[in-house]
Short mmCIF file of C-alpha atoms and ligand atoms in Angstrom, two decimals:
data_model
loop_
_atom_site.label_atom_id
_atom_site.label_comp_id
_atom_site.label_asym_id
_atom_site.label_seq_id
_atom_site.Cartn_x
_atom_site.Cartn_y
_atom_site.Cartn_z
CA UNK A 1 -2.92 -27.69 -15.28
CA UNK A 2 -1.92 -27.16 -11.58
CA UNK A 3 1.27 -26.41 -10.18
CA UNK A 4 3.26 -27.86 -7.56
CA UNK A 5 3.02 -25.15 -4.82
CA UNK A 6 6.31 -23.94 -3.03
CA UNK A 7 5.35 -20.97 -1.36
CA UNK A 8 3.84 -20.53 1.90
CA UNK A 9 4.49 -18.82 4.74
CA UNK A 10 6.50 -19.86 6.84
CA UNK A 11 8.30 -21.96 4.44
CA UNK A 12 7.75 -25.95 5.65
CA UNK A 13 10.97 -27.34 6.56
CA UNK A 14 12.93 -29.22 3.73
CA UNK A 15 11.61 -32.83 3.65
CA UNK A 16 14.75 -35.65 4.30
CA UNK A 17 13.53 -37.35 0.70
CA UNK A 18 12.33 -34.79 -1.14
CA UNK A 19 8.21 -35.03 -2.79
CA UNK A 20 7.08 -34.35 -6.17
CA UNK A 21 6.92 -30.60 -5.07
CA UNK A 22 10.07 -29.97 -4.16
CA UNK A 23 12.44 -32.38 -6.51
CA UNK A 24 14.27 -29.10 -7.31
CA UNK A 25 16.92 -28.58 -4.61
CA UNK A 26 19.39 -25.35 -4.65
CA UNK A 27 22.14 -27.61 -6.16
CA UNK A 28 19.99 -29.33 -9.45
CA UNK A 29 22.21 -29.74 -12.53
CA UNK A 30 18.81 -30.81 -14.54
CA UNK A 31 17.95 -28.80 -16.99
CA UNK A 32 14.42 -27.52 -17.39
CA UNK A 33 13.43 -26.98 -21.00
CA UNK A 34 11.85 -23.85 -21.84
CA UNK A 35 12.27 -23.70 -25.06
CA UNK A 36 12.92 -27.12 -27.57
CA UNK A 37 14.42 -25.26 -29.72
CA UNK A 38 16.39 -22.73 -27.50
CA UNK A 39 20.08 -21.69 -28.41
CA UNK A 40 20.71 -20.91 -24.43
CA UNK A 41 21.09 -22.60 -21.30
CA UNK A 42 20.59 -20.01 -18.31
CA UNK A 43 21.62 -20.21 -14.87
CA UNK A 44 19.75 -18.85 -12.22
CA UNK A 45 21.00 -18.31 -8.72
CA UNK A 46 19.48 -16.56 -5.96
CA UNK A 47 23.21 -15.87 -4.78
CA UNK A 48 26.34 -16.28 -5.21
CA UNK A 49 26.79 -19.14 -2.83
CA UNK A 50 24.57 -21.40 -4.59
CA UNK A 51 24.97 -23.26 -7.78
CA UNK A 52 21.62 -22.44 -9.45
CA UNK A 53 19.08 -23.72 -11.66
CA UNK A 54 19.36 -24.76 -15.23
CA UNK A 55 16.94 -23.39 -18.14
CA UNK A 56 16.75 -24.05 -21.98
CA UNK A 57 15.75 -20.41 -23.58
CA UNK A 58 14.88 -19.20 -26.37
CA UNK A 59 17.32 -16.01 -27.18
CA UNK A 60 14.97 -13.87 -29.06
CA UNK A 61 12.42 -14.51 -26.88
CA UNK A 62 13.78 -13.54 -23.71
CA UNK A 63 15.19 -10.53 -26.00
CA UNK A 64 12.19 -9.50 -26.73
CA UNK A 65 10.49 -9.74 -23.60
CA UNK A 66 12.44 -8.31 -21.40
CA UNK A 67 14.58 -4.96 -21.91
CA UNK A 68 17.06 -6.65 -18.74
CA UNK A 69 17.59 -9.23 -21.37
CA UNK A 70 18.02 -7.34 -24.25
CA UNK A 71 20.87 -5.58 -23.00
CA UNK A 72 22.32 -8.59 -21.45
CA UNK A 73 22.04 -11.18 -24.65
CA UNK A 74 22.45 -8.01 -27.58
CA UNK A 75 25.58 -7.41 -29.13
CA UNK A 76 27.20 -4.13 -27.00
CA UNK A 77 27.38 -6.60 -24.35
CA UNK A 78 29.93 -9.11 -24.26
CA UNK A 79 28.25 -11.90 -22.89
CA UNK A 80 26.10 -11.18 -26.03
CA UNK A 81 29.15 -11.32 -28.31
CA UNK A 82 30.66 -14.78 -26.64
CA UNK A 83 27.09 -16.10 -27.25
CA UNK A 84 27.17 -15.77 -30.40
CA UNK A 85 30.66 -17.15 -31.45
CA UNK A 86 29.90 -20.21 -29.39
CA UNK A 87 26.96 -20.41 -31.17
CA UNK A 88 28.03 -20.07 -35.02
CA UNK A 89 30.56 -22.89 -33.99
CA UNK A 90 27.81 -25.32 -33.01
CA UNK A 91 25.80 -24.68 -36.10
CA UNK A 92 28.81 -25.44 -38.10
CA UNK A 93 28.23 -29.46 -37.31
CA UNK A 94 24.38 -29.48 -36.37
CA UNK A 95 21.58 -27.91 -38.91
CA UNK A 96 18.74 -28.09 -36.71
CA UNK A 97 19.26 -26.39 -32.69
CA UNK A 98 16.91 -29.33 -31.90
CA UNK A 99 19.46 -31.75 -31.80
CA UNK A 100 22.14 -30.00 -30.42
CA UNK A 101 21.83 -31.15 -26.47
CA UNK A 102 21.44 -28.65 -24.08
CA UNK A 103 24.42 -29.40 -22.72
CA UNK A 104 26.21 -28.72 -25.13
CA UNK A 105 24.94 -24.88 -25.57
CA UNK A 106 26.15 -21.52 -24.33
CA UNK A 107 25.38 -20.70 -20.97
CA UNK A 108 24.84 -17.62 -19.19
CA UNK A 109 24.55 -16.89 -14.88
CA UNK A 110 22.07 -14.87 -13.64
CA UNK A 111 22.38 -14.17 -9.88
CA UNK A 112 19.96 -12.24 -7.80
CA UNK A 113 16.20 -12.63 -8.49
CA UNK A 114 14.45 -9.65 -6.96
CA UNK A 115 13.08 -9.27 -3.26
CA UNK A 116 10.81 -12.29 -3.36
CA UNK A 117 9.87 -14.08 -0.86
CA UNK A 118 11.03 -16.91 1.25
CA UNK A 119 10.35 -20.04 -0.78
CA UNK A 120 12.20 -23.22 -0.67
CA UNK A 121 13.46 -23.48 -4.08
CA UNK A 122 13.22 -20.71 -7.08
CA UNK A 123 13.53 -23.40 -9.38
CA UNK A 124 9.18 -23.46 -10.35
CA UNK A 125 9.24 -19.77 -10.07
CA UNK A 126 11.67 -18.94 -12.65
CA UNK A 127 10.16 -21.83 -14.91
CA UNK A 128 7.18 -20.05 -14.78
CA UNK A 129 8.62 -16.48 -15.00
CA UNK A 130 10.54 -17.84 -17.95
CA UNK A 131 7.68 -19.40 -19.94
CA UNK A 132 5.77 -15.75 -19.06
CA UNK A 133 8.54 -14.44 -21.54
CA UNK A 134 8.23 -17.23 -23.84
CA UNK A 135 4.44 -16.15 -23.93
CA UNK A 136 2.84 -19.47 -22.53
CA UNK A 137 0.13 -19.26 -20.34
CA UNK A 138 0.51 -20.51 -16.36
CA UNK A 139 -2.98 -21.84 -16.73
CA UNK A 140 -6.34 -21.54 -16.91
CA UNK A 141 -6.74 -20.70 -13.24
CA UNK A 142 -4.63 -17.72 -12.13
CA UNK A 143 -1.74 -18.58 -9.95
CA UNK A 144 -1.76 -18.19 -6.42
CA UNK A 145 -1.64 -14.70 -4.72
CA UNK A 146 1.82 -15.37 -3.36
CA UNK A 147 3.35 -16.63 -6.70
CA UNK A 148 1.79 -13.65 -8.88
CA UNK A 149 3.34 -11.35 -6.21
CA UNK A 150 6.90 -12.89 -6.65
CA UNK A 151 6.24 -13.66 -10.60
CA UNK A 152 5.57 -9.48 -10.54
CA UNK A 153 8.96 -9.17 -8.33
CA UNK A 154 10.52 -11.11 -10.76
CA UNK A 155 9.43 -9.64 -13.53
CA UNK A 156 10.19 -6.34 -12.16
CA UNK A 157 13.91 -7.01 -11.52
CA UNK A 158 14.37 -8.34 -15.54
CA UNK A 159 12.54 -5.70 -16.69
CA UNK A 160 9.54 -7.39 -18.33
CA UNK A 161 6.76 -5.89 -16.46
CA UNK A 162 4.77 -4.82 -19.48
CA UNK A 163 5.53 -8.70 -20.74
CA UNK A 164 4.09 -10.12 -17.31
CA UNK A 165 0.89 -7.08 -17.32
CA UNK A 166 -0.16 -8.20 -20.72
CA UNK A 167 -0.07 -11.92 -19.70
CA UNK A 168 -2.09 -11.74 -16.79
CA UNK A 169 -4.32 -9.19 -18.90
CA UNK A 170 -5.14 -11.73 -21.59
CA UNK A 171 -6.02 -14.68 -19.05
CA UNK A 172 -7.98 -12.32 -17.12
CA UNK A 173 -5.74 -13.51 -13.78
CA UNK A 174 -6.71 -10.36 -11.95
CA UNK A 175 -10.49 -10.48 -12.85
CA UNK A 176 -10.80 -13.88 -12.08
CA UNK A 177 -9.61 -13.51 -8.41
CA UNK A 178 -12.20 -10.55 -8.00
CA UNK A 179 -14.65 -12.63 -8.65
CA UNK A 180 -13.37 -15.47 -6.28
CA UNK A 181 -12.77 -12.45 -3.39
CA UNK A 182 -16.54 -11.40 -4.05
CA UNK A 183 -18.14 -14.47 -3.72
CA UNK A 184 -16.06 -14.96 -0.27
CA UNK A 185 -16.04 -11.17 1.05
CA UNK A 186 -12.92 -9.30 1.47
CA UNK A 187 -13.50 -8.91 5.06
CA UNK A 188 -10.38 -11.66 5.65
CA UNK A 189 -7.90 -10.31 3.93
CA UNK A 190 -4.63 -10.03 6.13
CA UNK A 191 -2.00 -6.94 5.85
CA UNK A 192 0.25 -9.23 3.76
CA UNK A 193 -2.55 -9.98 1.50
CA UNK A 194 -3.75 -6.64 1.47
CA UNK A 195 0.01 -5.31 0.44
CA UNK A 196 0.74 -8.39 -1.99
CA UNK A 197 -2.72 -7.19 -4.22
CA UNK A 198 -1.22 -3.80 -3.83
CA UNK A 199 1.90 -4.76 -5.09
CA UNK A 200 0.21 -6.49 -8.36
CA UNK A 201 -1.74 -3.79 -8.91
CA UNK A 202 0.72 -1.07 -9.30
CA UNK A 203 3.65 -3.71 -10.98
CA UNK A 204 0.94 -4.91 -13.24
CA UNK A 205 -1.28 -1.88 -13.93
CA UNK A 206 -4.69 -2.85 -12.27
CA UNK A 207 -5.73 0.22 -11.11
CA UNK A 208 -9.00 -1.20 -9.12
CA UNK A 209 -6.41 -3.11 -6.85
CA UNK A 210 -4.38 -0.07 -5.92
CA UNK A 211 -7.13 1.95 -5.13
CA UNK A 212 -8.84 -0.49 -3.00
CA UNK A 213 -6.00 -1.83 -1.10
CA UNK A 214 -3.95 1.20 -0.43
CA UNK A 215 -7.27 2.97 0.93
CA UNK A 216 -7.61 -0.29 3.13
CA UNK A 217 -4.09 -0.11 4.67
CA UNK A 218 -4.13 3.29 4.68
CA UNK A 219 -7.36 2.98 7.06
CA UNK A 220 -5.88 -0.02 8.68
CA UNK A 221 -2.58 1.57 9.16
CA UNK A 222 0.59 -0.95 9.52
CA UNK A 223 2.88 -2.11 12.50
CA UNK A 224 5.41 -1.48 9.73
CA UNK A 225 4.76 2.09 10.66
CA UNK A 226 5.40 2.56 14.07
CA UNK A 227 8.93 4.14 14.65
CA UNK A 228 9.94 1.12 16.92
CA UNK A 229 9.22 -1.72 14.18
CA UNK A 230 12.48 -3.36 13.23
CA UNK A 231 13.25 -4.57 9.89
CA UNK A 232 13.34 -8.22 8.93
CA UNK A 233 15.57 -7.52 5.89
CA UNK A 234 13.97 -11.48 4.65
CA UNK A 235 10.68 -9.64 4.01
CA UNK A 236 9.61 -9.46 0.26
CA UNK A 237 9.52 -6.55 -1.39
CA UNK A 238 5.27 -6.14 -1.04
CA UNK A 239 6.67 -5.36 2.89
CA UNK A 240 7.97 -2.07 1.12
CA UNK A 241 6.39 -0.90 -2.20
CA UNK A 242 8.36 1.64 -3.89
CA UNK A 243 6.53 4.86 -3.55
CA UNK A 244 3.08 3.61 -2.45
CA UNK A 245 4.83 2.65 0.86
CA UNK A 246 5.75 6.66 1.35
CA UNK A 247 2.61 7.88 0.27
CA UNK A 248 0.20 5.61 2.17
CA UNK A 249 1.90 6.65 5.44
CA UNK A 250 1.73 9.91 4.42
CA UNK A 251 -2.02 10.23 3.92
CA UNK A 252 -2.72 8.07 7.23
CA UNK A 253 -1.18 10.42 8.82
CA UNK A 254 -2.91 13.65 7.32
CA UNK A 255 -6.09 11.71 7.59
CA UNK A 256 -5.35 11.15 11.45
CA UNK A 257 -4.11 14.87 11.92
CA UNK A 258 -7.62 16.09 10.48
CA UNK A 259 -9.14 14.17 13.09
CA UNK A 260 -6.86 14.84 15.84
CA UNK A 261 -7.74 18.67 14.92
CA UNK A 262 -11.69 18.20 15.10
CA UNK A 263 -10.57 16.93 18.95
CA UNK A 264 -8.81 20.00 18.93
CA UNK A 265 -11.11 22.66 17.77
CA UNK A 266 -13.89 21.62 19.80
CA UNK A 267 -11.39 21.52 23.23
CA UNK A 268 -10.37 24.89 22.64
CA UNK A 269 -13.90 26.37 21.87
CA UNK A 270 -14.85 25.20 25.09
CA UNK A 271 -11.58 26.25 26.79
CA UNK A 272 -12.23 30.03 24.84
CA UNK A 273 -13.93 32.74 26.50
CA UNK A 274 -16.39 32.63 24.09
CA UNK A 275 -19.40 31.59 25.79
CA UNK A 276 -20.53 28.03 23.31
CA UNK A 277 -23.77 27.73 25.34
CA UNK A 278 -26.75 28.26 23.11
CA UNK A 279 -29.36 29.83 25.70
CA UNK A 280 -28.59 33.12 27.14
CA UNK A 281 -28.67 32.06 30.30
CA UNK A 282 -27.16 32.97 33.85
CA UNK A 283 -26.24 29.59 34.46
CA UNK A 284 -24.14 29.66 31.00
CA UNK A 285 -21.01 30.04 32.57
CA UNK A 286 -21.49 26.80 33.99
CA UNK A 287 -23.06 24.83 31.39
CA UNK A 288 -19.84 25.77 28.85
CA UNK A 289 -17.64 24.55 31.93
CA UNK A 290 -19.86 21.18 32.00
CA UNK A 291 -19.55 20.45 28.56
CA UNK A 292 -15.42 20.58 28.66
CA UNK A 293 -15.64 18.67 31.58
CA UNK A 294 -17.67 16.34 29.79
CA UNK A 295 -15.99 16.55 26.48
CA UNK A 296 -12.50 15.82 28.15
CA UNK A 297 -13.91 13.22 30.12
CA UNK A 298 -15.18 11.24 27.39
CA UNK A 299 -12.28 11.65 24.39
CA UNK A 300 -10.05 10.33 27.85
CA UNK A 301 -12.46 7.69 28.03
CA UNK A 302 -12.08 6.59 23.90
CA UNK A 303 -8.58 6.99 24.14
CA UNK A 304 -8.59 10.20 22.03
CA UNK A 305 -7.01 11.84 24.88
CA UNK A 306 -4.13 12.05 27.42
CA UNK A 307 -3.96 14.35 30.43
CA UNK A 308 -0.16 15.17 30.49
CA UNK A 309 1.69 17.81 32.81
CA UNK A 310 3.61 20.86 31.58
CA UNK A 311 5.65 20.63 35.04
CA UNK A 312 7.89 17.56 33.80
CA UNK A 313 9.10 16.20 30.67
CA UNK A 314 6.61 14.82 28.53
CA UNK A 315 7.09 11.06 27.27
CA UNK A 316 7.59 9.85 23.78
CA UNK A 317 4.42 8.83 22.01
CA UNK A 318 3.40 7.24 18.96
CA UNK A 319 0.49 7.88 16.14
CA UNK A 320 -2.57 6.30 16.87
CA UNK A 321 -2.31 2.76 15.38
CA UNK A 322 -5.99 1.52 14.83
CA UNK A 323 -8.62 1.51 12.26
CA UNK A 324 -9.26 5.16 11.17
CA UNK A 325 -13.28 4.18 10.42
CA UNK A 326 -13.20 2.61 14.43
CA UNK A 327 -11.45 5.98 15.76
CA UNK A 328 -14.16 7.89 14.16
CA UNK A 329 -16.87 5.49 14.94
CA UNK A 330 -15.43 6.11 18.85
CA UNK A 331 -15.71 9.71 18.35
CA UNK A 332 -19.57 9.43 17.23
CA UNK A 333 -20.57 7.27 20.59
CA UNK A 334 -20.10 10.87 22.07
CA UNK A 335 -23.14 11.38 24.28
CA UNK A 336 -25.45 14.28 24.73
CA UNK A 337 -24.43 15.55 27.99
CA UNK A 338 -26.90 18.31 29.41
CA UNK A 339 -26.26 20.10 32.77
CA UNK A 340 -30.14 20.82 33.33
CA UNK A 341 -33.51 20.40 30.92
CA UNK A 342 -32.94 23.69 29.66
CA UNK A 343 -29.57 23.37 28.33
CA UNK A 344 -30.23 20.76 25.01
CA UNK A 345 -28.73 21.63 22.23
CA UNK A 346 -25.20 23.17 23.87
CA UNK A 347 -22.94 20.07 23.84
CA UNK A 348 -20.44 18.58 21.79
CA UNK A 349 -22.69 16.02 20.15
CA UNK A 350 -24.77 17.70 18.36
CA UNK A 351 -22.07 19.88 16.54
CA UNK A 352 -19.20 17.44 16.13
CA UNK A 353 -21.76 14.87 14.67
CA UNK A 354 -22.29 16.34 11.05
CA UNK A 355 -18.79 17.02 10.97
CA UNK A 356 -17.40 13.62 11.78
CA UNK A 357 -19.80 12.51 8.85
CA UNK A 358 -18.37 14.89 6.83
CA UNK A 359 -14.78 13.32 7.19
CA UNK A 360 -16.11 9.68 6.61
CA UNK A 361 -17.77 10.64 3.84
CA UNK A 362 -14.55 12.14 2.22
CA UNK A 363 -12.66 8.50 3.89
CA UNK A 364 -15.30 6.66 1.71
CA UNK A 365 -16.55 8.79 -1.24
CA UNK A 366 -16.58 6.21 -4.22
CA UNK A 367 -14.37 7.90 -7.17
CA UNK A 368 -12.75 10.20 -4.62
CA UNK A 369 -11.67 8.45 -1.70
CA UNK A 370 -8.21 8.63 0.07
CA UNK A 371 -6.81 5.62 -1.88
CA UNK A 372 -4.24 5.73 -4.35
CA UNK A 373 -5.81 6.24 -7.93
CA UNK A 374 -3.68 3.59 -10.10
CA UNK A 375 -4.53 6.38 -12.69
CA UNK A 376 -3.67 9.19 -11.38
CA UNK A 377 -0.51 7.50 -9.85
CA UNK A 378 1.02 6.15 -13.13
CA UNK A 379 -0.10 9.17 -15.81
CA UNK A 380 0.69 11.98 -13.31
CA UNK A 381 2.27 11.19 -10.17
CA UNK A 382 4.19 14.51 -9.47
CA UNK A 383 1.14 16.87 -9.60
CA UNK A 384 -1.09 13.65 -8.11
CA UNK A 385 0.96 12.20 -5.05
CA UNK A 386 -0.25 13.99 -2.04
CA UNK A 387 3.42 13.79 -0.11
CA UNK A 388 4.61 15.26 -3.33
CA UNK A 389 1.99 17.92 -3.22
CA UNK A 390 2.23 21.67 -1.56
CA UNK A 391 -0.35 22.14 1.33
CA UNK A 392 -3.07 24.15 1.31
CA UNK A 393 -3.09 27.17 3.56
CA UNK A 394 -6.49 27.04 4.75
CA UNK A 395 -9.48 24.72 4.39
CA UNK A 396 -12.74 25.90 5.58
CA UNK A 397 -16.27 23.71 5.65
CA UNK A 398 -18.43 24.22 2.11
CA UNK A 399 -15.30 23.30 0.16
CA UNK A 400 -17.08 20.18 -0.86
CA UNK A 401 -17.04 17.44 -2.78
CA UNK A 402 -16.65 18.77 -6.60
CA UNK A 403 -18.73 16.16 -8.39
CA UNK A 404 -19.12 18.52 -11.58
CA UNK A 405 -15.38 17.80 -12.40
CA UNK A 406 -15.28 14.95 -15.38
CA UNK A 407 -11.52 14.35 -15.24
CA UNK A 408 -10.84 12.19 -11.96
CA UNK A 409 -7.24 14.18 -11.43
CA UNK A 410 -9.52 17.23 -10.44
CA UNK A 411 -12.07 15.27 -8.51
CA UNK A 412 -9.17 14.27 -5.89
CA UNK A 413 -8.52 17.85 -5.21
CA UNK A 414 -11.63 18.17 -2.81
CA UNK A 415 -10.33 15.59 -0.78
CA UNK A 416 -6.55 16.04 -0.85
CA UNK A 417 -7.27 20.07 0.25
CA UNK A 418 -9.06 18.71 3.48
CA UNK A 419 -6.54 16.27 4.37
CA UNK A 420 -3.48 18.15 3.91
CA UNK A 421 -4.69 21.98 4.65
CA UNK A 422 -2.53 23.53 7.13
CA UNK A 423 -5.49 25.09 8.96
CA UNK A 424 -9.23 24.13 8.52
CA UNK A 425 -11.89 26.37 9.91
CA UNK A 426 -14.64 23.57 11.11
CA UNK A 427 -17.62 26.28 11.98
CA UNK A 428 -17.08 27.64 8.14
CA UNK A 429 -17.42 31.25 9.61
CA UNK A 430 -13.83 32.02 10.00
CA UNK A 431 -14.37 31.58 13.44
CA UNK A 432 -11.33 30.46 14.85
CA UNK A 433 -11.20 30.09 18.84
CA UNK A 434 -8.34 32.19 20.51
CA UNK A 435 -6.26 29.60 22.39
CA UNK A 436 -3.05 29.18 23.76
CA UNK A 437 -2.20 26.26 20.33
CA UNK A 438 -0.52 24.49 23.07
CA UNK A 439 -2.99 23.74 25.46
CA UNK A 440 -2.18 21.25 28.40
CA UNK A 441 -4.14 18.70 26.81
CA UNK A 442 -2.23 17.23 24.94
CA UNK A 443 -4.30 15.12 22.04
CA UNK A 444 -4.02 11.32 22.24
CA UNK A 445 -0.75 10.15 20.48
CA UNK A 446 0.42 12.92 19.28
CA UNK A 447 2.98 12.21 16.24
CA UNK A 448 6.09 13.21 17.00
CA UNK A 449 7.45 14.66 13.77
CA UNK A 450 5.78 15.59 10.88
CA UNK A 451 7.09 14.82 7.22
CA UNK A 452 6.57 18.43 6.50
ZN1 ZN B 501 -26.14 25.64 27.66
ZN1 ZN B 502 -7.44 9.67 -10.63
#
């Protein structure tokens, strides 16, 4: 069975006589039935202003599916208590609830439906949220990203998430789209997309989804991020995931300030007075003084890096805002500059190469990436969560990948300790160079604050 489709984005204008799709208008004193044999009629409005939709329910059923309505409908509240009454006087003429009209039956406003999105009328939504409580099935086919998003919204703001989770777990929904995105790559997917699987995943425990898609916007990064982006406050609530939202920013940017101290290291090695040239030359002197030249020239060149003046006030700059796998990618182009035949092996290339690898490898690793695990996030957030997490004083190449670890909690550690270390010694001989740490270089888009 398919469903009239309301959402879209933008929302199309409403139509002067309204189509099969969109026969529900704000102000619709039909009633949709739910439940035949309901003992309820609930109004929905998405505020106050509006009049609502009308729903035949079934009492227990919503009780049992959702602890919102459980509290609502149960007898410490008094809506609960009027329900009843009005109820036991109704029975007193009719046997069967069947043929008691609908009209004729307690009702009950609900206002406020969660941070949805902008669709034209709730009224299909909340039929299908309600009939997800009643335990019908919206289909054979899984609903459309956008609706499962809001139905997950929805169900989050009642308090039925497990209800909604084992729904979409018994009709294999999630599955089912996999499949679709595999057979069509997921090379397509837009930010909103990206967020809205994100969004499922963690309201409707599908750990594969929050993995994937929080290591993809992490990677991606978000507009949403920069410090100038203003708030539409019509956005749904995908735009800003409770927790995930915090915590994907916050490993961007520890992902991005590994990087930015790679760029770092190798500047002030050069800029040192220990001599990096590998011959022992006369003319080393001047081959070190080449390869900074070189080395500044070309992370200018990628963008990496900004020449800026100590003399005058330095201007406000943002994080970089690209894809972290392109930034790296950038870095690798890095060419094998040699001042003379002799002098091969004493650039940057050669030793920032294996180390670069190094970081994409931990961006990538399958099992132990920098995504969210949905596990890890739901059984054990506090010791998981890395902006919840202590940093690690030092991190020094050799503290690998720990593949021997069976439980995944412990496999994360390798990469977390990378990320977030306070220091990391990239030549893994505790050679640190001796530089001014605030050189007149200043790295590309420097953040301006750290969380920390
Ligand atoms: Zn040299
Ligand atoms: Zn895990």
């Amino acid at each position: 069975m398919t469903r009239p489709s309301l959402f879209g984005s933008p929302p199309p204008p409403t139509p002067a006589s309204p189509s099969p799709a969109t026969t529900g208008t704000q102000n619709d004193s039909t009633i949709t039935v739910i439940a035949p044999e309901g003992e309820l009629v609930l109004r929905v409005k998405e505020d106050e202003g509006k009049e609502g939709f009308l729903y035949r329910v079934g009492i227990s059923r919503l009780r049992g599916a959702s602890a919102y309505f459980d509290n609502l409908l149960g007898p410490t509240f008094n809506e609960g208590t009027r329900i009843s009454r009005e109820l036991e006087e109704l029975r007193k003429g009719n046997t069967r609830l069947l043929d008691i009209p609908a009209e004729q039956l307690p009702e009950v406003t609900i206002v406020d439906v969660g941070r949805i999105s902008r669709v034209s009328t709730i009224k299909v939504l909340m039929a299908d949220f309600l009939r997800v409580l009643h335990g019908s099935s919206l289909g054979k086919d899984p609903p459309l990203l956008t609706n499962m998003a809001n139905l997950a919204i929805v169900a989050d703001r009642f308090d039925a998430l497990p209800t909604f989770a084992a729904l979409v777990k018994k009709h294999k929904y999630l599955s089912l789209i996999d499949s679709k995105i595999k057979t069509k790559g997921y090379s397509a997917s837009t930010e909103e997309r990206i967020r809205q699987r994100l969004l499922i995943g963690v309201f409707l425990d599908y750990p594969p989804w929050v993995r994937y898609y929080s290591r993809k916007l992490i990677v991606q990064g978000s507009a949403r991020w920069n410090p100038e982006f203003v708030e539409d406050d019509s956005t749904a609530l995908w735009a800003d995931i409770p927790g995930i939202e915090d915590e994907s920013l916050f490993r961007r940017q520890c992902v991005l300030d590994t990087i930015n101290s790679l760029q770092v290291h190798f500047m002030s090695l050069y800029m040192s007075n220990q001599r990096q040239c590998r011959l022992g030359y006369d003319s080393s002197a001047q081959c070190d003084s080449y390869q900074l030249g070189e080395m500044i020239r070309f992370f200018n060149k990628i963008g990496t890096l900004r020449l800026e003046s100590r003399i005058s006030a330095s201007d406000g700059t943002t994080d970089y805002e690209g894809d972290i796998t392109k930034l790296i990618d950038n870095l690798r182009q890095c060419p094998e500059y040699q001042i003379d035949n002799n002098h091969a092996h004493c650039g940057l290339r050669e030793r920032i190469l294996p180390l670069l690898l190094l970081l994409q490898s931990m961006i990538d690793a399958s099992g132990n990436d920098i995504g969210i695990c949905g596990e890890c996030w739901r059984d054990h957030k506090a010791s998981y969560a890395w902006s919840l997490s202590k940093r690690p004083v030092m991190w020094a190449k050799g503290n690998g990948l720990r593949p021997s670890e069976n439980h995944c909690r412990n496999r994360h550690g390798a990469t977390r300790d990378l990320f977030m270390a306070a220091q990391r010694d990239w030549t893994g001989d505790g050679n640190f160079p001796t530089l001014n740490r605030t050189p007149m270089f200043l790295p590309g888009k420097r953040p301006e604050s750290r969380p920390w």
